[in-house]
Amino acid sequence: MDIVRRNNVTVTGNLQGPTVILAHGFGCDQNMWRLTVPALAEDYRVVLFDYVGAGRSDSSVFSERRYASLHGYAQDVVDVCEALDLRDAAFVGHSVSSMIGVLAAAMAPRRIGSLVMVAPSPRYIDEDGYRGGFSAEDIEELLASLEANYLGWSGAMAPVIMGNEDRPELGDELKHSFCATDPEMARVFARTTFLSDSREELKSVQVPTLVLECTQDAIAPREVGAFVHRAIAGSTLITLDATGHCPHLSAPEATNAAILGFLAERR
Amino acid sequence: MMGRTEQQPDPNDPDHCHDGQASDAAFAALLEDSADDLYESAPCGYLSTLMDGTIAKANRTLLNWLGLEREAVVGRMRFADLLSVGGRLYHETHFAPLLRMQGEINGIALEVKRADGGRMPVLVSSVVKHGSAGDPLLIRTTLFDARDRRAYEEELLRGRRAAEEARRQSEADRARLQDALAVLQQSLLPHTLPSVPGVETAAYYHTASADRLGGDFYDVFPLDGKRFAFFLGDVCGKGPQAAAVTSLTRYTLRAAALHDPDPVAALTTLNHVLHERYTGGGDPRYCTAVFGTFEPDPATGAIAVQLASGGHPPALVLRADGTADFLPTPGGLLIGILPSAPFTAATTVLAPGDTLLLYTDGLTEARTGKDRTSLYGDEALLDFAVELAGESPHAVIQALTGLLDSFGEGLDDDTALLALGVPPTDPETRSTE
């Protein structure tokens, strides 16, 4: 299997530098890192990819069974690491991807040497003594929201799904395809993401870890950032003065500075 | 700015010169404080937020929808706070990142919470306003009342889901039907051919359509310690009715042969059975078949073949010396048409290296040529067979399978092939024994 094609792997930056993998979260694709790549490119070899079912990955190999678990997505990461024969790479994961990174680091320990978790949450649903920020009903409502935008998505996705990738008008389509995922696959990713519970797996982390949280994050509240930080021994927690769930977009300078500082310590 | 505009008097409107001034005044009154009123009372919700989502401005239409006072909203809430929880998650994971990346986003279906606890479906579009230096300053958002539209879309979604479900169901049904048909089809053919000492047998069956049961059949089975019987035939028609005839034919021939292995007697019994079963019902059914027996002679290695045909294309005999010819069985009648029918018998002896080939007319009636208008025919088959003369039954069947494949679309009927023969004597093997 051609993993590079399957996961739409892009390698850029300083090819002689240490490797940094940038992994997008739910609902988006590697374009999410558009403002991060330039900051890393000078000193680091930057590896970008799309999970199967997202962005411009080869969605024909999507399997509902495989991707019904975060381990399925972690296997995508391991596959990419093996295809490029990465060693000791830094894995920067946004949102659910930071949890996927935890799983991947356990599956392929020598390949992933450090973790940067951007707005992570190991468990979205509240439970006795744990506050994830959401009730089970809330998550069902999100899945309904995805459904409600189903019609619109289908229209926006059609040219991409049809595979007319070499058509010139794709310049315009690309804009729409960003963050646009096949609705069926997005539904699976959404369920997998928001119903997952990776709190136990946090304890398995053996590599240096940076946790980045935002001051105002509707998806991963401050308590969750503190929980992750506590659960991973020796981890560093940085609270970014940023709102929303995507600090790498809403506060790119502060986010990039935090990531670069952490990476520099490891060199 | 709102002064009266210069208008050309309309010569067809006699009142114009008198009322022109009055109607302008009416327009001016209508458009009075238009910018403000247009904003506040627009038929859509307007919202301006800072880049962090804090609401800086909202129009009256939106506040009315929300059931909130301006003071409770402006400067105190973020856009995401207006949304249902699911909508908020969607906003954070899709809407906000897309807006950041593209500078605009259009027609996203969300729900806003109302003060009374209700929800209101809206279609949201946002655009980022940039400063002169290109830095993002604020986000302008419009919200359209999508209550009717949402109901309509939900109908569409329901319809789409029902259609998808129906498609899945029909695909599953179709797969189940094909499985059932395949099992039924297999029951009409021998699972494997019996191994006969000193004799090699090979067969091939081509099904024209996975959806339809074929009407061709063949079999090889032991009669007693020494003799074996074989048959190959073609039932008229296709589908379940033809399969029922095939089944009746197969088991009749097997039973008849055990009772009296004479080929003409076996076909005569089959004729009685089919004629009795299908005549008078308004749906006459018949078949063509070659039935035969053979008995290996351990002393010579040769086998003596006796066969009879009822309306079936003649068998081919491929000789070890490189020749091939039909084994004529002229005059045999279709089986099952008449109360009593004559069948034509023939005999031959297969020496080592000889092969007897039975086939159905799917082979000879395959359409060939550029426009697929000519039939493959007996002569072409004989020429093809001559080239194969001396080959083993397996090799003959393999070559014919390749021939059938080469017909492509031209092969539109079921085709059965059965070859039996005595393997050629290998002089070297013989000498080392």
XYZ file of C-alpha atoms in Angstrom:
700
model
C 0.000 0.000 0.000
C 1.250 3.448 -0.904
C 0.929 5.171 2.481
C 2.224 8.464 1.141
C -0.632 8.580 -1.330
C -3.181 7.067 1.033
C -2.567 9.673 3.744
C -1.676 12.489 1.335
C 1.684 12.853 3.096
C 3.574 16.101 2.512
C 7.195 16.613 3.581
C 8.497 20.165 3.655
C 10.874 22.498 5.512
C 14.526 21.817 6.260
C 14.991 18.232 5.122
C 18.240 17.942 7.129
C 16.589 19.079 10.358
C 14.884 16.999 13.047
C 11.449 15.749 12.062
C 8.179 17.241 13.312
C 4.892 15.534 12.445
C 1.848 17.834 12.376
C -1.400 15.920 12.836
C -4.764 17.593 12.229
C -7.783 17.097 14.468
C -11.407 16.235 13.883
C -13.206 17.996 11.074
C -10.183 19.339 9.256
C -7.125 18.332 7.326
C -3.442 19.256 7.133
C -4.265 22.755 5.849
C -5.072 23.479 9.472
C -1.318 23.905 10.000
C -0.920 26.587 7.355
C 0.245 29.184 9.880
C 2.470 26.752 11.792
C 4.506 25.309 8.926
C 6.365 28.555 8.043
C 7.568 28.936 11.641
C 9.005 25.397 11.700
C 10.248 25.169 8.128
C 13.609 26.821 8.621
C 14.987 24.397 11.182
C 12.750 21.353 10.998
C 11.690 18.741 8.508
C 7.898 19.031 8.644
C 5.705 16.015 7.882
C 2.016 16.678 7.209
C -0.695 14.149 6.409
C -4.458 13.627 6.302
C -6.104 10.814 8.214
C -7.935 8.394 5.950
C -11.371 9.894 5.334
C -10.177 13.483 5.773
C -8.901 16.064 3.319
C -7.384 14.554 0.209
C -6.608 11.145 1.608
C -7.592 8.065 -0.352
C -11.029 7.601 1.148
C -11.642 4.437 -0.861
C -9.675 2.487 1.766
C -11.768 3.849 4.646
C -13.062 1.117 6.903
C -15.745 1.878 9.451
C -14.489 -0.946 11.631
C -10.881 0.256 11.689
C -11.721 3.887 12.310
C -14.360 3.223 14.950
C -11.449 3.294 17.403
C -8.723 5.883 17.920
C -6.256 3.022 17.511
C -7.267 2.883 13.851
C -6.208 6.507 13.443
C -3.055 5.859 15.515
C -2.231 3.082 13.044
C -2.355 5.732 10.285
C 0.328 7.666 12.216
C 2.451 4.549 12.698
C 2.049 3.702 9.003
C 3.256 7.175 8.021
C 6.225 6.903 10.444
C 7.179 3.549 8.969
C 6.704 4.626 5.361
C 9.111 7.533 5.922
C 11.217 5.503 8.384
C 10.975 8.279 10.970
C 13.010 7.995 14.200
C 12.569 10.022 17.315
C 10.187 12.460 15.613
C 8.271 15.140 17.516
C 4.535 14.597 17.139
C 2.344 17.708 17.288
C -1.313 16.756 17.462
C -4.302 19.044 17.568
C -7.320 18.156 19.688
C -8.161 14.466 19.308
C -4.915 14.014 17.405
C -2.918 14.624 20.566
C -4.615 11.540 22.019
C -3.970 9.659 18.799
C -0.319 10.665 19.222
C -0.280 9.139 22.712
C -1.539 5.849 21.289
C 0.874 5.963 18.343
C 3.848 6.679 20.645
C 2.966 3.545 22.625
C 2.567 1.500 19.424
C 5.856 2.689 17.868
C 8.005 3.935 20.743
C 11.265 4.558 18.888
C 9.596 6.484 16.107
C 7.950 9.167 18.248
C 10.370 10.878 20.642
C 8.227 13.703 22.021
C 4.652 14.930 22.054
C 3.046 18.349 21.726
C -0.630 18.177 22.617
C -2.589 21.181 21.313
C -5.920 21.588 23.137
C -6.116 17.906 24.110
C -9.027 16.160 25.754
C -8.892 12.503 26.769
C -12.618 12.405 27.576
C -15.275 14.870 26.424
C -18.160 13.544 28.461
C -18.612 14.393 32.153
C -18.407 11.529 34.593
C -18.302 11.129 38.355
C -15.438 13.291 39.536
C -14.361 14.194 36.022
C -15.417 17.212 34.010
C -14.939 16.874 30.273
C -17.337 19.678 29.480
C -20.131 17.756 27.764
C -23.016 15.442 28.482
C -23.745 12.413 26.339
C -26.788 14.313 24.984
C -24.543 17.171 23.886
C -22.469 14.798 21.833
C -25.571 13.360 20.220
C -26.536 16.932 19.355
C -23.193 17.486 17.657
C -23.720 14.380 15.581
C -27.112 15.820 14.624
C -25.399 19.094 13.659
C -23.111 17.171 11.363
C -26.145 15.544 9.803
C -27.825 18.928 9.356
C -24.920 20.142 7.263
C -24.935 16.910 5.301
C -26.632 18.366 2.234
C -24.275 21.298 2.081
C -21.267 19.070 2.536
C -22.260 16.732 -0.208
C -22.440 19.632 -2.620
C -19.109 21.087 -1.580
C -17.432 17.695 -1.612
C -18.771 16.433 -4.917
C -15.916 17.647 -7.134
C -13.324 16.267 -4.735
C -15.071 12.939 -4.271
C -15.469 12.598 -8.019
C -11.695 12.749 -8.208
C -11.509 15.537 -10.784
C -8.355 16.657 -9.097
C -6.544 17.755 -12.194
C -9.262 20.167 -13.225
C -8.162 23.789 -13.079
C -11.267 24.980 -11.233
C -10.072 22.984 -8.254
C -8.213 26.105 -7.199
C -11.624 27.303 -6.111
C -12.785 23.920 -4.903
C -9.748 23.495 -2.698
C -10.971 26.359 -0.610
C -14.186 24.485 0.035
C -12.567 21.124 0.449
C -10.551 22.383 3.360
C -12.112 20.915 6.459
C -14.619 19.186 4.256
C -14.716 15.477 4.785
C -16.968 12.846 3.379
C -20.024 13.069 5.675
C -20.195 9.350 6.378
C -16.520 9.256 7.363
C -16.841 12.457 9.368
C -19.684 10.837 11.275
C -17.455 7.903 12.174
C -14.597 10.212 13.171
C -16.990 12.307 15.253
C -18.342 9.299 17.118
C -14.877 7.887 17.643
C -13.552 11.232 18.843
C -16.288 12.413 21.126
C -17.197 9.073 22.657
C -13.569 8.075 23.267
C -12.025 7.748 26.700
C -8.230 7.803 26.668
C -7.612 8.866 30.261
C -5.867 5.595 31.152
C -3.602 5.795 28.118
C -2.198 9.133 29.309
C -0.295 7.289 32.013
C 1.570 5.281 29.369
C 3.341 8.353 28.011
C 7.115 7.921 28.401
C 8.328 10.756 26.185
C 8.789 14.470 26.925
C 5.403 16.129 26.501
C 4.150 19.682 26.111
C 0.479 20.366 26.784
C -0.937 23.531 25.201
C -4.323 24.789 26.348
C -6.302 27.965 25.654
C -7.726 30.364 28.189
C -11.160 30.054 26.588
C -11.820 26.758 24.866
C -15.406 25.589 24.445
C -14.262 22.056 23.667
C -11.373 21.478 26.037
C -11.920 23.533 29.208
C -9.054 24.461 31.542
C -9.816 21.575 33.931
C -9.132 19.147 31.120
C -5.753 20.704 30.331
C -4.843 20.434 34.010
C -6.002 16.808 34.067
C -3.803 15.898 31.091
C -0.844 17.711 32.604
C -1.277 15.864 35.925
C -1.710 12.486 34.251
C 1.473 12.708 32.177
C 4.429 12.668 34.525
C 7.006 15.333 33.769
C 4.851 17.108 31.207
C 4.904 20.873 30.732
C 1.643 22.846 30.616
C 1.420 26.163 28.819
C -1.786 28.180 28.820
C -2.025 30.262 25.671
C -3.827 33.578 25.762
C -6.183 32.428 23.044
C -9.859 31.794 22.572
C -11.404 28.891 20.790
C -10.200 25.399 20.161
C -7.658 26.214 17.470
C -4.877 28.358 18.959
C -2.627 27.569 15.997
C -5.121 29.566 13.926
C -6.393 32.158 16.382
C -3.061 32.862 18.104
C -0.414 31.474 15.767
C 2.542 33.502 17.099
C 2.092 32.398 20.710
C 1.399 28.803 19.661
C 4.408 28.638 17.357
C 6.653 30.187 20.020
C 5.566 27.556 22.558
C 6.127 24.688 20.132
C 9.517 26.041 18.983
C 10.659 26.563 22.576
C 9.789 22.970 23.463
C 11.460 21.582 20.337
C 14.599 23.674 20.924
C 15.050 22.165 24.383
C 15.100 18.697 22.849
C 17.772 19.406 20.214
C -28.248 63.166 -0.453
C -31.901 62.360 -0.317
C -32.972 65.319 -2.480
C -35.394 64.663 -5.280
C -33.859 63.006 -8.244
C -34.247 64.368 -11.706
C -36.829 62.320 -13.558
C -37.867 62.437 -17.159
C -41.613 63.101 -17.348
C -43.380 60.155 -18.819
C -45.454 61.396 -21.792
C -47.799 58.426 -21.396
C -48.601 59.284 -17.828
C -50.805 62.353 -17.761
C -50.692 62.555 -13.969
C -46.954 62.477 -13.749
C -46.225 66.187 -13.835
C -48.783 66.825 -11.143
C -47.841 64.009 -8.756
C -44.111 63.727 -9.327
C -43.202 65.856 -6.388
C -45.652 64.080 -4.078
C -44.393 60.543 -4.896
C -40.786 61.600 -4.377
C -41.754 62.854 -0.967
C -43.429 59.526 -0.250
C -40.238 57.689 -1.233
C -38.177 59.968 0.942
C -40.469 59.254 3.863
C -40.214 55.530 3.247
C -36.449 55.683 3.063
C -36.130 57.934 6.067
C -33.272 56.855 8.364
C -33.012 53.855 6.025
C -29.501 52.758 6.966
C -30.322 52.364 10.626
C -33.746 50.920 10.087
C -32.537 48.612 7.357
C -29.940 47.289 9.778
C -32.174 46.989 12.824
C -35.307 45.651 11.148
C -33.752 43.685 8.330
C -35.418 40.358 7.569
C -32.266 38.633 8.830
C -30.165 38.738 11.964
C -27.007 40.868 11.889
C -24.119 40.348 14.221
C -20.651 41.824 14.484
C -18.087 40.205 16.724
C -14.487 40.796 17.661
C -12.058 38.198 16.405
C -12.362 36.305 19.689
C -16.097 36.003 19.120
C -17.210 38.682 21.610
C -20.421 40.246 20.319
C -19.924 43.946 19.536
C -23.177 44.653 17.729
C -26.441 42.858 17.029
C -29.612 44.005 15.264
C -33.133 44.052 16.664
C -34.307 41.208 14.452
C -31.741 38.890 15.989
C -32.398 40.099 19.537
C -36.111 39.448 18.987
C -35.383 35.943 17.763
C -33.188 35.320 20.788
C -35.632 36.966 23.180
C -32.718 38.815 24.792
C -32.052 42.457 25.631
C -29.201 44.182 23.872
C -27.440 44.806 27.198
C -27.389 41.084 27.978
C -25.731 40.291 24.687
C -23.391 43.031 23.490
C -19.983 42.833 25.169
C -21.160 39.991 27.400
C -21.624 37.026 25.121
C -19.667 35.356 22.373
C -21.223 34.169 19.138
C -20.730 30.546 20.178
C -22.718 31.247 23.376
C -25.814 31.813 21.233
C -25.590 28.325 19.779
C -26.849 24.967 20.959
C -24.124 22.750 22.416
C -23.926 20.665 19.278
C -23.758 23.814 17.217
C -21.008 25.150 19.477
C -18.930 22.028 18.904
C -19.565 22.328 15.206
C -18.613 25.991 15.387
C -15.328 25.226 17.113
C -14.355 22.284 14.916
C -15.540 23.510 11.541
C -17.009 26.984 11.371
C -14.329 28.975 13.182
C -11.320 27.234 11.560
C -12.863 27.581 8.097
C -13.609 31.234 8.689
C -10.039 31.806 9.879
C -8.596 30.062 6.867
C -10.893 31.407 4.172
C -11.973 34.752 5.556
C -15.587 33.823 4.856
C -18.023 30.983 5.271
C -21.485 30.589 3.798
C -24.764 28.907 4.540
C -23.886 26.806 7.551
C -26.892 25.271 9.290
C -26.833 25.955 13.036
C -29.358 26.407 15.817
C -29.543 29.396 18.147
C -30.892 29.104 21.676
C -33.819 31.320 22.593
C -34.428 32.783 26.007
C -37.552 30.627 26.363
C -35.422 27.514 25.962
C -36.519 26.872 22.386
C -34.232 26.401 19.435
C -34.344 28.170 16.143
C -32.663 26.780 13.025
C -30.668 29.407 11.172
C -28.384 29.554 8.182
C -25.240 31.436 9.069
C -22.778 33.251 6.842
C -19.767 35.148 8.110
C -17.067 37.296 6.614
C -13.938 38.692 8.231
C -13.412 42.442 7.884
C -9.755 43.323 7.550
C -7.945 46.534 8.411
C -5.916 48.515 5.884
C -2.827 46.506 6.794
C -4.660 43.258 6.096
C -5.042 42.386 9.760
C -8.368 40.823 10.726
C -10.494 43.325 12.641
C -13.910 41.818 13.168
C -16.352 39.248 11.926
C -19.655 40.183 10.284
C -22.310 37.547 10.464
C -25.795 37.221 9.012
C -28.328 34.712 10.257
C -31.344 33.696 8.182
C -34.470 32.178 9.616
C -34.265 28.586 8.395
C -37.263 27.065 10.186
C -39.199 26.234 7.027
C -36.094 25.368 5.131
C -34.901 23.046 7.894
C -38.195 21.209 7.866
C -37.842 20.812 4.120
C -34.236 19.645 4.417
C -35.154 17.172 7.073
C -37.703 15.762 4.651
C -34.968 15.549 2.026
C -32.625 13.899 4.484
C -35.312 11.429 5.496
C -35.977 10.699 1.858
C -32.298 10.303 1.178
C -31.802 7.988 4.121
C -34.818 5.942 3.061
C -33.423 5.739 -0.462
C -29.999 4.701 0.834
C -31.585 2.132 3.104
C -33.666 0.796 0.223
C -30.566 0.602 -1.946
C -28.634 -1.262 0.751
C -31.571 -3.583 1.253
C -31.947 -4.282 -2.439
C -28.220 -4.916 -2.800
C -28.373 -7.324 0.125
C -31.425 -9.021 -1.370
C -29.725 -9.288 -4.689
C -26.612 -10.793 -3.108
C -28.762 -13.283 -1.189
C -30.638 -14.198 -4.334
C -27.405 -14.712 -6.238
C -26.072 -16.910 -3.436
C -29.251 -18.975 -3.505
C -29.108 -19.244 -7.274
C -25.459 -20.290 -7.148
C -26.251 -23.027 -4.629
C -29.175 -24.208 -6.731
C -27.074 -24.108 -9.878
C -24.336 -26.145 -8.204
C -26.915 -28.733 -7.164
C -27.679 -29.292 -10.844
C -24.050 -30.092 -11.640
C -21.707 -32.657 -10.113
C -19.519 -31.173 -7.392
C -16.539 -33.120 -8.726
C -16.278 -35.718 -11.432
C -15.695 -39.251 -10.114
C -12.231 -40.641 -10.590
C -12.243 -43.508 -13.072
C -9.133 -45.691 -13.218
C -7.368 -45.276 -16.538
C -9.755 -42.551 -17.682
C -9.362 -38.807 -17.478
C -12.425 -36.559 -17.338
C -12.714 -32.789 -17.408
C -15.636 -30.377 -17.528
C -16.354 -26.671 -17.692
C -19.523 -24.702 -17.171
C -20.021 -21.121 -18.280
C -22.961 -19.282 -16.732
C -24.216 -16.502 -18.993
C -25.705 -14.505 -16.090
C -25.241 -14.643 -12.326
C -28.897 -13.650 -11.972
C -30.298 -16.516 -13.994
C -30.135 -20.232 -13.583
C -28.594 -21.918 -16.552
C -30.288 -24.663 -18.553
C -27.222 -26.750 -19.426
C -26.223 -29.839 -17.502
C -23.720 -32.689 -17.468
C -22.740 -35.587 -15.206
C -20.463 -38.601 -14.928
C -21.281 -41.450 -12.517
C -20.531 -45.144 -11.926
C -23.089 -47.781 -12.975
C -21.502 -50.898 -11.579
C -18.023 -52.100 -10.852
C -16.900 -51.750 -14.463
C -19.095 -49.335 -16.323
C -19.686 -45.612 -16.037
C -22.349 -43.379 -17.503
C -22.127 -39.768 -18.666
C -24.482 -37.243 -20.123
C -24.558 -33.648 -21.248
C -27.532 -31.659 -22.423
C -29.410 -28.431 -22.787
C -32.900 -27.646 -21.514
C -34.916 -25.165 -23.552
C -35.126 -21.801 -21.822
C -33.483 -20.380 -18.747
C -34.403 -19.456 -15.223
C -36.213 -21.392 -12.511
C -38.557 -23.281 -14.869
C -35.606 -24.511 -16.925
C -33.762 -25.412 -13.709
C -36.729 -27.532 -12.617
C -36.562 -29.426 -15.940
C -32.786 -29.789 -15.537
C -33.235 -31.261 -12.092
C -35.896 -33.698 -13.287
C -33.743 -34.632 -16.291
C -30.607 -35.209 -14.264
C -32.157 -37.512 -11.689
C -34.301 -39.310 -14.263
C -31.236 -40.117 -16.364
C -29.282 -41.285 -13.302
C -32.118 -43.575 -12.198
C -32.905 -44.796 -15.716
C -29.264 -45.696 -16.349
C -29.121 -47.838 -13.227
C -32.256 -49.650 -14.384
C -31.139 -50.128 -17.993
C -27.793 -48.656 -19.050
C -28.571 -48.892 -22.757
C -28.282 -45.244 -23.964
C -31.372 -45.369 -26.180
C -33.379 -46.905 -23.306
C -32.234 -44.180 -20.885
C -33.216 -41.382 -23.286
C -36.545 -43.116 -23.992
C -37.310 -43.179 -20.268
C -36.413 -39.494 -20.008
C -38.682 -38.747 -22.966
C -41.605 -40.462 -21.229
C -41.013 -38.610 -17.995
C -40.671 -35.141 -19.541
C -43.581 -35.654 -21.903
C -45.825 -36.903 -19.127
C -44.799 -34.080 -16.805
C -44.992 -31.142 -19.173
C -47.539 -31.982 -21.857
C -51.036 -30.685 -21.384
C -49.972 -28.006 -18.940
C -49.752 -25.424 -21.706
C -46.041 -25.101 -20.997
C -44.273 -27.857 -22.935
C -40.671 -28.361 -21.873
C -38.044 -30.371 -23.644
C -34.316 -30.818 -23.833
C -31.548 -32.128 -25.997
C -28.989 -34.521 -24.584
C -26.238 -36.994 -25.318
C -26.236 -39.950 -22.968
C -23.580 -42.652 -22.994
C -21.764 -45.357 -21.126
C -18.160 -46.449 -21.251
C -16.195 -49.410 -20.015
C -12.415 -49.365 -19.665
C -10.569 -52.428 -20.929
C -7.698 -52.976 -18.492
C -5.879 -55.142 -20.994
C -5.604 -52.568 -23.796
C -6.180 -49.344 -21.864
C -8.842 -48.452 -24.440
C -12.455 -47.676 -23.555
C -15.532 -48.667 -25.499
C -18.114 -45.901 -25.666
C -21.792 -46.357 -26.457
C -23.918 -43.262 -26.721
C -27.228 -41.949 -28.003
C -28.400 -38.451 -28.833
C -31.731 -36.759 -28.701
C -31.562 -33.666 -30.874
C -28.146 -32.678 -29.532
C -25.101 -31.487 -31.520
C -22.850 -34.427 -32.374
C -19.961 -35.351 -30.106
C -16.406 -34.783 -31.317
C -13.700 -37.410 -31.199
C -10.103 -36.170 -31.100
C -7.650 -38.891 -32.029
C -4.096 -39.404 -30.837
C -2.917 -39.298 -34.467
C -3.855 -35.634 -34.800
C -7.224 -36.040 -36.499
C -10.662 -35.127 -35.210
C -14.173 -35.765 -36.406
C -17.766 -35.607 -35.372
C -19.434 -38.778 -34.178
C -22.710 -38.429 -36.124
C -25.996 -39.196 -34.417
C -28.487 -38.037 -37.049
C -32.241 -38.114 -36.646
C -32.468 -38.116 -32.854
C -35.511 -36.122 -31.784
C -35.832 -33.460 -29.101
C -36.574 -35.178 -25.789
C -40.001 -34.632 -24.248
C -41.859 -33.293 -27.311
C -43.595 -36.451 -28.534
C -45.032 -39.400 -26.597
C -42.495 -41.664 -28.226
C -39.369 -40.609 -30.033
C -36.565 -42.328 -31.914
C -33.025 -41.789 -30.664
C -29.871 -42.445 -32.631
C -27.117 -44.602 -31.157
C -23.434 -44.582 -32.015
C -20.337 -46.314 -30.701
C -16.650 -45.609 -30.724
C -13.494 -46.856 -29.055
C -11.115 -44.414 -27.415
C -7.524 -45.589 -27.520
C -4.792 -43.967 -25.413
C -4.467 -40.337 -26.499
C -8.070 -40.169 -27.819
C -10.603 -37.772 -26.301
C -14.402 -37.590 -26.609
C -15.779 -34.037 -26.363
C -19.407 -33.151 -25.597
C -20.591 -29.533 -25.731
C -23.753 -27.473 -25.839
C -24.690 -25.057 -28.595
C -23.580 -22.041 -26.516
C -20.164 -22.851 -27.986
C -21.108 -23.231 -31.651
C -23.658 -20.424 -31.567
C -21.347 -17.849 -29.973
C -21.497 -14.698 -32.050
C -18.203 -13.778 -33.693
C -16.899 -11.307 -36.205
C -16.524 -7.569 -35.955
C -20.231 -6.804 -35.592
C -20.981 -10.115 -33.880
C -23.364 -11.231 -36.590
C -21.782 -14.545 -37.631
C -21.903 -17.692 -35.526
C -18.805 -19.633 -34.509
C -20.184 -22.816 -36.134
C -19.354 -26.508 -36.474
C -16.573 -26.090 -39.003
C -14.607 -23.666 -36.899
C -15.029 -25.960 -33.916
C -13.755 -28.924 -35.906
C -10.729 -26.922 -37.065
C -10.068 -25.906 -33.490
C -10.413 -29.542 -32.351
C -7.977 -30.843 -34.959
C -5.345 -28.566 -33.480
C -6.000 -30.116 -30.077
C -6.112 -33.734 -31.195
C -3.752 -35.833 -29.095
C -4.047 -33.546 -26.088
C -5.430 -34.771 -22.762
C -9.082 -34.054 -21.788
C -7.881 -31.424 -19.306
C -5.804 -29.674 -21.953
C -8.750 -29.776 -24.381
C -11.108 -28.218 -21.841
C -8.512 -25.612 -20.932
C -8.066 -24.625 -24.575
C -11.839 -24.417 -25.089
C -12.223 -22.328 -21.927
C -9.746 -19.900 -23.455
C -11.767 -19.948 -26.676
C -14.979 -19.159 -24.769
C -13.231 -16.286 -22.984
C -12.074 -14.931 -26.328
C -15.713 -14.628 -27.468
C -16.271 -11.968 -24.793
C -19.717 -10.421 -25.261
C -20.341 -12.786 -28.142
C -20.872 -15.650 -25.706
C -24.354 -14.893 -24.454
C -25.661 -18.375 -23.680
C -24.790 -20.922 -21.043
C -22.205 -23.397 -22.230
C -21.297 -26.818 -20.872
C -18.240 -28.828 -21.907
C -17.389 -32.421 -20.970
C -14.332 -34.308 -22.183
C -13.324 -37.838 -21.380
C -10.472 -39.897 -22.717
C -7.624 -42.215 -22.132
C -4.405 -40.435 -21.231
C -1.748 -40.823 -23.921
C 0.746 -43.550 -23.241
C 4.089 -42.069 -22.343
C 6.702 -44.310 -23.992
C 9.458 -43.184 -21.608
C 7.376 -43.795 -18.510
C 6.277 -47.126 -19.891
C 9.871 -48.225 -20.549
C 11.043 -47.430 -17.019
C 8.292 -49.480 -15.428
